[in-house]
Amino acid sequence: MTYNSVTSEVIAALDRAAPGRVVAGADVNPDYAKDEMPIYGSRMPEVSIDVLSTEEVSAIMKVCYEHSIPVTTRGAGTGLVGGATPIFGGIVICTARMNRIINIDTDNFVMRVQAGALLKDVHEAALSRGLMYPPDPGEKLSTVGGNASTNAGGMRAIKYGTTKDYVRGMTVVLANGDVLELGSGVAKSSTGYNMMQLITGSEGTLGIITELVLKLVPAPKATISVMVPFEELEACVATVPKLFASSFRPTALEFFEKDILVVSEEYIGRPLFPREIDGRPVGAYLMMILDGDSADELDPIVENIMEFMFEEGAMEVLVADTAPRIKDIWSARSSFLESLSKQYRLLDENDVVVPVTKIVEYVAFFNELCKRFDFKAMYFGHAGDGNLHIYTVSNDMSEDDFKQQVHEFMLAIYEKTYLMGGELSGEHEIGMGKAQYYEDVVGIRNIELQRGIKRAFDPKLILNPGKVCFKPEDMADAKNLCS
């Protein structure tokens, strides 16, 4: 088989499935050609459809399956690995208008939502009932369907876990239009293969998530943020494993070096962190969040952390315990990616994860490696789980030269990551941006098993083709791939 183009006959059938919302040709929104990492390229789909229900998605997929038309699903398009880029054209299904919070069961601590519900709205809806949805990816305007499709992580992962830990159930439309109801609202299950967890993190290559049942927890009643400047990054990062060994359990624990802070504060337009203390320049910062049932519970913990940090060479320990101040000091951290994308013409990224005890060694390797290249590299990390976000940026290089040098850089970075017992991605997934490296680091047998799973769910390989275990160049001979 080969992928087919969208004909007038197909458009008519699609319009019957989603009346008045089938957009074709030059009228398609250009945002639907890419995600938030355009360095991986873009391609306009032939047709886009903003869907409203599971039934519509099912009807659309029946048409696409019959005619062998590739389909890429997107939510808010906030991904960073080209996962929502329709590299084979075809049809884009956008779930952004499927944004209802269907119900919140406060007795059983679950929430049912449509896949296009924004993470921000899910957080607010839970909090309005004294509950919390813990997954906290940096982009609050992402959709929870996209979060589930990529198993999004975020800063609170060290205490609460990632998206997969909070998906209790889901409605999924398969490539042929069949609808699966997976999981439920119950707290535990040992019922057969865990299909729900298999689809979580599959990036829309196995099925299209249309609804989710999400686990909630009681919301903490008190929150405190602590910011700790250090003279040297190595000393800052070396503190992390010792912090955990001392039985401190922060909700979030982040580190960053001064260069990326400067870029972020310039973008925001005001300084938020001290650049020097007692005449000594600050080289790196450690930031943490603590939460609990009351300020009285947290106060002695903060005092112990302050004592611990000074013993570890901290220049100062600054505490924020009011909502405006907490929001203020985290605004710079939240603006890292946006500030880089606004100030640099060329940008690429990775989000490797290494054992926490290896972060210092990894950062030293990274700093030495960067001397070989013409681009500038900046980084920050979820210090509590070893997940580093490394950004390569340039305003002066040609795009071709930038891509070639970044490719060489990524090869070295990923090789070192796996030698240290790490993983290629901590929370951003594979998409198309990392697919070229994936097989080399996980091995061909692993890839073969994943391709077998893909074929079982999607025999015609029409769902988000060219992603994860099938690179774009692997799709050149679709007939052999499907046999």
Short mmCIF file of C-alpha atoms in Angstrom, two decimals:
data_model
loop_
_atom_site.label_atom_id
_atom_site.label_comp_id
_atom_site.label_asym_id
_atom_site.label_seq_id
_atom_site.Cartn_x
_atom_site.Cartn_y
_atom_site.Cartn_z
CA MET A 1 0.00 0.00 0.00
CA THR A 2 0.96 3.66 -0.29
CA TYR A 3 -0.54 6.73 1.31
CA ASN A 4 -3.24 8.34 -0.77
CA SER A 5 -4.11 11.98 -1.25
CA VAL A 6 -7.31 13.51 0.02
CA THR A 7 -9.85 13.58 -2.82
CA SER A 8 -13.11 15.48 -3.13
CA GLU A 9 -14.87 12.22 -2.35
CA VAL A 10 -12.92 11.87 0.89
CA ILE A 11 -13.58 15.50 1.85
CA ALA A 12 -17.31 14.92 1.38
CA ALA A 13 -17.16 11.87 3.65
CA LEU A 14 -15.16 13.79 6.25
CA ASP A 15 -17.65 16.65 6.15
CA ARG A 16 -20.43 14.20 6.96
CA ALA A 17 -18.40 13.11 10.00
CA ALA A 18 -17.62 16.66 11.19
CA PRO A 19 -20.05 19.02 9.48
CA GLY A 20 -18.69 22.48 8.72
CA ARG A 21 -15.27 21.88 10.28
CA VAL A 22 -13.32 20.31 7.42
CA VAL A 23 -10.74 22.82 6.18
CA ALA A 24 -8.72 22.11 3.06
CA GLY A 25 -5.82 23.52 1.05
CA ALA A 26 -4.70 27.10 1.56
CA ASP A 27 -7.37 27.66 4.25
CA VAL A 28 -5.66 25.29 6.71
CA ASN A 29 -4.16 27.08 9.72
CA PRO A 30 -0.36 27.26 9.13
CA ASP A 31 0.20 26.47 12.82
CA TYR A 32 -0.96 22.95 12.03
CA ALA A 33 2.21 22.38 9.98
CA LYS A 34 4.53 22.13 13.01
CA ASP A 35 4.90 22.22 16.77
CA GLU A 36 7.00 24.61 18.89
CA MET A 37 10.33 23.30 17.60
CA PRO A 38 10.36 24.43 13.93
CA ILE A 39 14.03 23.44 13.45
CA TYR A 40 12.73 19.94 12.68
CA GLY A 41 10.82 21.25 9.69
CA SER A 42 7.17 21.69 8.85
CA ARG A 43 4.63 20.46 6.33
CA MET A 44 1.13 21.64 5.63
CA PRO A 45 -1.56 18.96 5.80
CA GLU A 46 -4.04 18.67 2.98
CA VAL A 47 -6.95 18.88 5.42
CA SER A 48 -7.48 19.85 9.05
CA ILE A 49 -10.48 19.06 11.24
CA ASP A 50 -11.24 20.53 14.66
CA VAL A 51 -13.15 17.69 16.28
CA LEU A 52 -15.76 17.88 19.04
CA SER A 53 -16.35 14.30 20.16
CA THR A 54 -15.11 10.73 20.24
CA GLU A 55 -17.81 9.82 17.75
CA GLU A 56 -16.47 12.33 15.24
CA VAL A 57 -12.92 11.05 15.60
CA SER A 58 -14.14 7.49 15.10
CA ALA A 59 -16.06 8.40 11.94
CA ILE A 60 -13.07 10.34 10.54
CA MET A 61 -10.67 7.46 11.17
CA LYS A 62 -12.97 5.01 9.40
CA VAL A 63 -12.75 7.19 6.31
CA CYS A 64 -8.98 7.61 6.56
CA TYR A 65 -8.42 3.91 7.16
CA GLU A 66 -10.51 2.93 4.17
CA HIS A 67 -8.59 5.31 1.91
CA SER A 68 -5.11 4.84 3.48
CA ILE A 69 -4.64 8.50 4.39
CA PRO A 70 -2.09 9.47 7.07
CA VAL A 71 -3.44 11.20 10.18
CA THR A 72 -1.60 13.36 12.70
CA THR A 73 -3.35 14.37 15.91
CA ARG A 74 -2.51 17.55 17.79
CA GLY A 75 -3.79 19.39 20.83
CA ALA A 76 -2.23 22.77 21.58
CA GLY A 77 0.88 21.98 19.53
CA THR A 78 3.27 22.77 22.40
CA GLY A 79 5.51 19.74 21.84
CA LEU A 80 9.26 20.11 21.33
CA VAL A 81 10.22 17.07 19.23
CA GLY A 82 8.19 17.54 16.04
CA GLY A 83 5.61 15.04 17.28
CA ALA A 84 2.64 16.99 15.87
CA THR A 85 4.28 17.75 12.52
CA PRO A 86 2.32 16.05 9.68
CA ILE A 87 5.42 15.05 7.74
CA PHE A 88 3.42 12.96 5.26
CA GLY A 89 0.70 15.56 4.75
CA GLY A 90 -2.72 13.95 4.89
CA ILE A 91 -5.08 15.02 7.65
CA VAL A 92 -4.55 16.80 10.95
CA ILE A 93 -7.12 16.13 13.65
CA CYS A 94 -7.05 18.87 16.28
CA THR A 95 -8.64 18.07 19.66
CA ALA A 96 -8.31 21.60 21.10
CA ARG A 97 -12.08 22.19 20.97
CA MET A 98 -12.72 18.96 22.89
CA ASN A 99 -11.93 20.85 26.08
CA ARG A 100 -14.71 20.01 28.51
CA ILE A 101 -14.14 18.94 32.09
CA ILE A 102 -16.90 16.35 32.12
CA ASN A 103 -17.11 15.68 35.86
CA ILE A 104 -15.13 15.64 39.11
CA ASP A 105 -15.80 12.81 41.55
CA THR A 106 -14.60 14.21 44.88
CA ASP A 107 -15.49 10.99 46.74
CA ASN A 108 -13.25 8.84 44.56
CA PHE A 109 -10.67 11.54 43.74
CA VAL A 110 -10.96 11.32 39.95
CA MET A 111 -11.79 13.75 37.15
CA ARG A 112 -13.07 12.88 33.67
CA VAL A 113 -12.03 15.29 30.93
CA GLN A 114 -11.90 15.55 27.18
CA ALA A 115 -8.42 15.32 25.68
CA GLY A 116 -8.33 18.98 24.62
CA ALA A 117 -8.80 20.35 28.15
CA LEU A 118 -5.95 22.69 29.02
CA LEU A 119 -3.64 21.68 31.84
CA LYS A 120 -4.21 25.11 33.41
CA ASP A 121 -7.97 24.56 33.50
CA VAL A 122 -7.60 21.05 34.94
CA HIS A 123 -5.36 22.40 37.72
CA GLU A 124 -7.82 25.19 38.52
CA ALA A 125 -10.88 22.92 38.47
CA ALA A 126 -9.24 20.50 40.89
CA LEU A 127 -8.08 23.27 43.24
CA SER A 128 -11.57 24.78 43.33
CA ARG A 129 -12.63 21.59 45.12
CA GLY A 130 -9.65 21.40 47.44
CA LEU A 131 -7.93 18.82 45.26
CA MET A 132 -4.81 18.77 43.10
CA TYR A 133 -3.87 17.22 39.78
CA PRO A 134 -0.12 16.83 40.47
CA PRO A 135 1.53 16.56 36.99
CA ASP A 136 3.03 19.97 36.30
CA PRO A 137 4.69 20.29 32.86
CA GLY A 138 6.17 23.72 32.20
CA GLU A 139 3.66 24.63 29.49
CA LYS A 140 0.36 25.19 31.31
CA LEU A 141 -1.46 25.87 28.02
CA SER A 142 -0.76 22.34 26.82
CA THR A 143 -3.65 19.87 26.63
CA VAL A 144 -3.97 16.88 28.93
CA GLY A 145 -4.41 14.63 25.89
CA GLY A 146 -1.03 15.81 24.65
CA ASN A 147 0.41 15.36 28.14
CA ALA A 148 -0.81 11.76 28.20
CA SER A 149 0.42 11.10 24.66
CA THR A 150 3.93 12.19 25.67
CA ASN A 151 3.86 11.13 29.33
CA ALA A 152 4.73 14.71 30.24
CA GLY A 153 6.71 15.21 33.43
CA GLY A 154 7.45 18.57 35.01
CA MET A 155 8.90 19.98 38.19
CA ARG A 156 6.69 18.12 40.67
CA ALA A 157 7.70 14.71 39.30
CA ILE A 158 10.21 14.00 42.07
CA LYS A 159 7.49 13.93 44.72
CA TYR A 160 4.32 13.12 42.81
CA GLY A 161 5.40 11.33 39.61
CA THR A 162 4.60 11.97 35.95
CA THR A 163 1.41 11.92 33.87
CA LYS A 164 1.33 8.11 33.60
CA ASP A 165 0.95 7.88 37.37
CA TYR A 166 -2.32 9.84 37.19
CA VAL A 167 -4.09 8.28 34.23
CA ARG A 168 -6.79 5.97 35.60
CA GLY A 169 -8.75 5.50 32.39
CA MET A 170 -8.98 6.65 28.80
CA THR A 171 -11.11 6.53 25.68
CA VAL A 172 -9.04 5.77 22.58
CA VAL A 173 -9.93 5.68 18.89
CA LEU A 174 -7.89 3.17 16.90
CA ALA A 175 -6.65 3.57 13.34
CA ASN A 176 -9.68 1.76 11.89
CA GLY A 177 -12.15 3.83 13.92
CA ASP A 178 -12.82 1.29 16.67
CA VAL A 179 -13.27 2.83 20.12
CA LEU A 180 -11.58 1.36 23.19
CA GLU A 181 -12.46 2.12 26.81
CA LEU A 182 -9.36 1.40 28.88
CA GLY A 183 -8.92 1.44 32.64
CA SER A 184 -11.49 2.94 34.99
CA GLY A 185 -11.76 5.13 38.03
CA VAL A 186 -10.63 2.45 40.48
CA ALA A 187 -7.39 2.74 42.44
CA LYS A 188 -5.75 -0.53 41.30
CA SER A 189 -5.95 -3.17 38.59
CA SER A 190 -4.13 -6.37 37.62
CA THR A 191 -6.44 -7.15 34.74
CA GLY A 192 -4.51 -8.37 31.71
CA TYR A 193 -1.99 -6.38 29.69
CA ASN A 194 -1.81 -2.72 30.70
CA MET A 195 -2.98 -1.28 27.38
CA MET A 196 -3.65 2.11 28.93
CA GLN A 197 -0.05 2.56 30.02
CA LEU A 198 1.14 1.37 26.62
CA ILE A 199 -0.83 4.12 24.88
CA THR A 200 0.30 6.68 27.45
CA GLY A 201 3.52 8.02 25.96
CA SER A 202 2.93 6.54 22.49
CA GLU A 203 2.68 10.00 20.86
CA GLY A 204 -0.48 9.29 18.89
CA THR A 205 1.12 6.43 16.96
CA LEU A 206 -1.10 3.70 18.43
CA GLY A 207 -4.41 5.49 18.88
CA ILE A 208 -6.07 8.86 19.42
CA ILE A 209 -6.88 9.70 23.04
CA THR A 210 -10.23 11.49 23.24
CA GLU A 211 -11.11 11.32 26.96
CA LEU A 212 -9.18 10.71 30.18
CA VAL A 213 -9.98 9.73 33.75
CA LEU A 214 -7.37 11.45 35.93
CA LYS A 215 -6.41 10.71 39.50
CA LEU A 216 -6.52 13.61 41.98
CA VAL A 217 -5.03 14.05 45.45
CA PRO A 218 -5.84 16.40 48.34
CA ALA A 219 -4.30 19.82 47.69
CA PRO A 220 -1.55 20.90 50.07
CA LYS A 221 -2.59 23.80 52.28
CA ALA A 222 0.82 25.48 52.50
CA THR A 223 3.62 26.05 50.00
CA ILE A 224 7.06 27.59 50.43
CA SER A 225 9.79 28.20 47.86
CA VAL A 226 13.48 28.31 48.68
CA MET A 227 16.14 29.79 46.40
CA VAL A 228 19.80 29.01 47.05
CA PRO A 229 22.65 30.74 45.15
CA PHE A 230 26.08 29.11 44.81
CA GLU A 231 29.38 30.42 43.48
CA GLU A 232 29.97 27.33 41.33
CA LEU A 233 27.57 25.06 39.44
CA GLU A 234 29.44 21.93 40.52
CA ALA A 235 28.89 22.70 44.20
CA CYS A 236 25.25 23.53 43.52
CA VAL A 237 24.52 20.23 41.76
CA ALA A 238 26.64 18.14 44.16
CA THR A 239 24.25 19.19 46.92
CA VAL A 240 21.29 17.31 45.39
CA PRO A 241 22.03 13.66 46.27
CA LYS A 242 23.14 14.75 49.74
CA LEU A 243 19.82 16.56 50.15
CA PHE A 244 17.87 13.36 49.49
CA ALA A 245 20.22 11.31 51.65
CA SER A 246 19.36 13.68 54.50
CA SER A 247 15.66 12.74 54.10
CA PHE A 248 14.49 16.08 52.72
CA ARG A 249 11.64 15.56 50.26
CA PRO A 250 10.94 18.70 48.22
CA THR A 251 8.04 18.88 45.82
CA ALA A 252 10.31 20.34 43.12
CA LEU A 253 14.06 20.81 42.92
CA GLU A 254 15.56 22.77 40.02
CA PHE A 255 19.03 24.01 39.12
CA PHE A 256 20.26 26.45 36.50
CA GLU A 257 23.41 28.36 35.68
CA LYS A 258 23.68 32.12 35.45
CA ASP A 259 23.80 32.49 31.64
CA ILE A 260 20.29 31.18 31.04
CA LEU A 261 18.98 33.26 33.96
CA VAL A 262 20.41 36.41 32.37
CA VAL A 263 18.60 35.64 29.08
CA SER A 264 15.34 34.99 30.93
CA GLU A 265 15.52 38.14 33.07
CA GLU A 266 16.32 40.26 30.01
CA TYR A 267 13.23 38.81 28.33
CA ILE A 268 11.03 39.47 31.40
CA GLY A 269 12.51 42.95 31.74
CA ARG A 270 13.55 42.95 35.38
CA PRO A 271 16.04 41.20 37.68
CA LEU A 272 14.59 38.64 40.08
CA PHE A 273 17.68 36.89 41.42
CA PRO A 274 20.87 38.26 43.03
CA ARG A 275 23.81 38.30 40.62
CA GLU A 276 26.35 38.72 43.41
CA ILE A 277 26.42 38.37 47.20
CA ASP A 278 28.94 40.17 49.41
CA GLY A 279 30.89 41.11 46.31
CA ARG A 280 31.15 37.50 45.05
CA PRO A 281 29.48 36.61 41.73
CA VAL A 282 26.77 33.94 41.76
CA GLY A 283 27.43 31.08 39.31
CA ALA A 284 24.38 28.85 39.77
CA TYR A 285 21.08 28.56 41.60
CA LEU A 286 19.18 25.78 43.28
CA MET A 287 15.45 26.27 43.71
CA MET A 288 12.96 24.12 45.53
CA ILE A 289 9.31 23.97 46.47
CA LEU A 290 8.06 22.45 49.71
CA ASP A 291 4.41 21.74 50.39
CA GLY A 292 2.45 20.41 53.32
CA ASP A 293 -0.63 20.79 55.48
CA SER A 294 0.42 23.98 57.27
CA ALA A 295 3.14 26.60 57.62
CA ASP A 296 3.82 25.23 61.12
CA GLU A 297 4.68 21.89 59.50
CA LEU A 298 6.99 23.47 56.93
CA ASP A 299 8.80 26.04 59.08
CA PRO A 300 11.11 23.60 60.91
CA ILE A 301 11.84 21.81 57.62
CA VAL A 302 12.89 25.09 56.04
CA GLU A 303 15.12 25.88 59.02
CA ASN A 304 16.83 22.50 58.68
CA ILE A 305 17.29 23.01 54.95
CA MET A 306 18.84 26.43 55.53
CA GLU A 307 21.34 24.95 57.98
CA PHE A 308 22.10 22.10 55.57
CA MET A 309 22.62 24.43 52.61
CA PHE A 310 25.03 26.71 54.43
CA GLU A 311 27.05 23.64 55.44
CA GLU A 312 27.19 22.71 51.75
CA GLY A 313 28.63 26.06 50.75
CA ALA A 314 25.53 28.06 49.82
CA MET A 315 26.11 31.80 49.50
CA GLU A 316 22.63 32.59 50.85
CA VAL A 317 19.26 30.95 51.41
CA LEU A 318 16.24 33.03 50.37
CA VAL A 319 12.72 31.99 51.36
CA ALA A 320 9.45 32.98 49.67
CA ASP A 321 6.28 32.12 51.58
CA THR A 322 3.67 34.41 50.01
CA ALA A 323 1.84 33.67 46.77
CA PRO A 324 3.01 36.85 44.94
CA ARG A 325 6.66 36.31 45.89
CA ILE A 326 6.55 32.60 44.96
CA LYS A 327 5.03 33.47 41.59
CA ASP A 328 7.65 36.18 41.11
CA ILE A 329 10.74 34.04 41.65
CA TRP A 330 9.43 31.16 39.53
CA SER A 331 8.51 33.41 36.60
CA ALA A 332 12.12 33.56 35.42
CA ARG A 333 12.43 29.77 35.54
CA SER A 334 9.15 29.37 33.65
CA SER A 335 10.34 31.71 30.89
CA PHE A 336 13.57 29.90 29.95
CA LEU A 337 12.35 28.33 26.71
CA GLU A 338 10.25 31.28 25.63
CA SER A 339 13.10 33.72 26.24
CA LEU A 340 15.57 31.62 24.23
CA SER A 341 13.16 31.19 21.32
CA LYS A 342 12.56 34.95 21.19
CA GLN A 343 16.22 35.96 21.37
CA TYR A 344 17.81 33.36 19.09
CA ARG A 345 17.10 32.64 15.41
CA LEU A 346 18.19 28.98 15.59
CA LEU A 347 17.33 26.68 18.49
CA ASP A 348 17.37 22.96 19.20
CA GLU A 349 17.05 21.06 22.45
CA ASN A 350 17.28 17.75 24.23
CA ASP A 351 16.05 16.56 27.60
CA VAL A 352 18.32 13.72 28.62
CA VAL A 353 18.01 12.12 32.02
CA VAL A 354 20.90 10.66 34.03
CA PRO A 355 21.20 9.29 37.58
CA VAL A 356 21.13 12.14 40.08
CA THR A 357 24.55 11.12 41.38
CA LYS A 358 25.98 11.55 37.87
CA ILE A 359 24.79 15.11 37.19
CA VAL A 360 28.08 16.75 38.21
CA GLU A 361 30.11 14.43 35.97
CA TYR A 362 27.66 14.92 33.12
CA VAL A 363 27.75 18.72 33.38
CA ALA A 364 31.57 18.66 33.36
CA PHE A 365 31.51 16.52 30.20
CA PHE A 366 28.96 18.84 28.61
CA ASN A 367 30.96 21.99 29.33
CA GLU A 368 34.09 20.48 27.80
CA LEU A 369 32.20 19.16 24.77
CA CYS A 370 30.70 22.59 24.00
CA LYS A 371 34.17 24.02 23.33
CA ARG A 372 34.27 22.08 20.04
CA PHE A 373 31.28 23.85 18.50
CA ASP A 374 30.32 27.30 17.22
CA PHE A 375 26.84 27.46 18.72
CA LYS A 376 26.10 28.54 22.28
CA ALA A 377 24.68 25.96 24.68
CA MET A 378 22.68 26.67 27.83
CA TYR A 379 20.99 24.32 30.21
CA PHE A 380 18.92 23.87 33.33
CA GLY A 381 17.54 20.81 34.99
CA HIS A 382 15.13 19.02 37.26
CA ALA A 383 17.88 18.33 39.76
CA GLY A 384 15.70 15.98 41.78
CA ASP A 385 15.37 13.40 39.01
CA GLY A 386 18.42 14.06 36.81
CA ASN A 387 16.45 15.43 33.86
CA LEU A 388 18.54 18.07 32.06
CA HIS A 389 17.21 20.47 29.41
CA ILE A 390 20.04 21.40 27.07
CA TYR A 391 19.47 24.14 24.48
CA THR A 392 21.76 24.85 21.53
CA VAL A 393 21.24 28.34 20.08
CA SER A 394 22.74 30.68 17.50
CA ASN A 395 22.04 33.91 15.66
CA ASP A 396 25.15 33.87 13.46
CA MET A 397 25.46 30.39 11.97
CA SER A 398 23.79 29.22 8.77
CA GLU A 399 20.94 26.80 9.40
CA ASP A 400 22.74 23.96 7.59
CA ASP A 401 25.92 24.44 9.59
CA PHE A 402 23.96 24.75 12.82
CA LYS A 403 22.07 21.50 12.13
CA GLN A 404 25.23 19.61 11.24
CA GLN A 405 27.12 20.74 14.34
CA VAL A 406 24.12 20.12 16.58
CA HIS A 407 23.82 16.60 15.11
CA GLU A 408 27.43 15.86 16.04
CA PHE A 409 26.82 17.35 19.48
CA MET A 410 23.70 15.22 20.03
CA LEU A 411 25.52 12.03 19.02
CA ALA A 412 28.14 12.70 21.69
CA ILE A 413 25.56 13.75 24.28
CA TYR A 414 23.40 10.65 23.83
CA GLU A 415 26.38 8.29 23.82
CA LYS A 416 27.54 9.74 27.13
CA THR A 417 24.00 9.60 28.51
CA TYR A 418 23.68 5.87 27.92
CA LEU A 419 27.21 5.14 29.16
CA MET A 420 26.13 6.76 32.43
CA GLY A 421 22.94 4.69 32.67
CA GLY A 422 20.61 7.43 31.48
CA GLU A 423 17.86 7.78 28.89
CA LEU A 424 17.44 9.79 25.70
CA SER A 425 14.35 11.67 26.92
CA GLY A 426 13.09 12.36 30.41
CA GLU A 427 9.76 13.93 29.46
CA HIS A 428 9.62 15.32 25.91
CA GLU A 429 9.43 11.96 24.09
CA ILE A 430 10.94 10.99 20.70
CA GLY A 431 8.76 12.45 17.91
CA MET A 432 10.74 13.01 14.73
CA GLY A 433 13.48 15.17 16.26
CA LYS A 434 15.03 12.31 18.24
CA ALA A 435 13.94 9.37 16.08
CA GLN A 436 17.25 9.42 14.20
CA TYR A 437 19.11 8.68 17.45
CA TYR A 438 16.61 6.34 19.06
CA GLU A 439 17.50 3.06 17.37
CA ASP A 440 21.22 3.52 18.03
CA VAL A 441 20.76 3.96 21.75
CA VAL A 442 18.05 1.35 22.49
CA GLY A 443 19.08 -1.32 20.00
CA ILE A 444 17.45 -2.95 16.99
CA ARG A 445 15.67 -5.71 18.96
CA ASN A 446 13.89 -3.10 21.07
CA ILE A 447 12.89 -1.22 17.91
CA GLU A 448 11.62 -4.41 16.24
CA LEU A 449 9.35 -5.17 19.21
CA GLN A 450 7.99 -1.61 19.17
CA ARG A 451 7.35 -1.84 15.43
CA GLY A 452 5.43 -5.06 16.01
CA ILE A 453 3.23 -3.30 18.55
CA LYS A 454 2.71 -0.42 16.12
CA ARG A 455 1.59 -2.80 13.36
CA ALA A 456 -0.83 -4.58 15.72
CA PHE A 457 -2.58 -1.30 16.59
CA ASP A 458 -2.20 0.35 13.18
CA PRO A 459 -1.75 -2.19 10.34
CA LYS A 460 -1.65 0.50 7.62
CA LEU A 461 0.74 2.73 9.60
CA ILE A 462 -1.45 5.79 9.09
CA LEU A 463 -1.32 7.18 12.66
CA ASN A 464 1.37 9.84 13.06
CA PRO A 465 3.74 8.11 10.62
CA GLY A 466 7.48 8.71 10.72
CA LYS A 467 7.64 9.09 14.50
CA VAL A 468 9.19 7.16 17.39
CA CYS A 469 10.17 3.66 16.15
CA PHE A 470 9.65 4.41 12.42
CA LYS A 471 11.85 7.27 11.25
CA PRO A 472 10.62 9.33 8.27
CA GLU A 473 13.11 7.61 5.96
CA ASP A 474 11.83 4.21 7.13
CA MET A 475 8.44 5.02 5.62
CA ALA A 476 9.70 5.19 2.02
CA ASP A 477 8.56 1.61 1.38
CA ALA A 478 5.26 1.43 3.23
CA LYS A 479 4.29 -1.85 1.54
CA ASN A 480 7.23 -3.74 3.01
CA LEU A 481 6.73 -2.12 6.40
CA CYS A 482 3.14 -3.33 6.57
CA SER A 483 3.82 -6.90 5.46
#
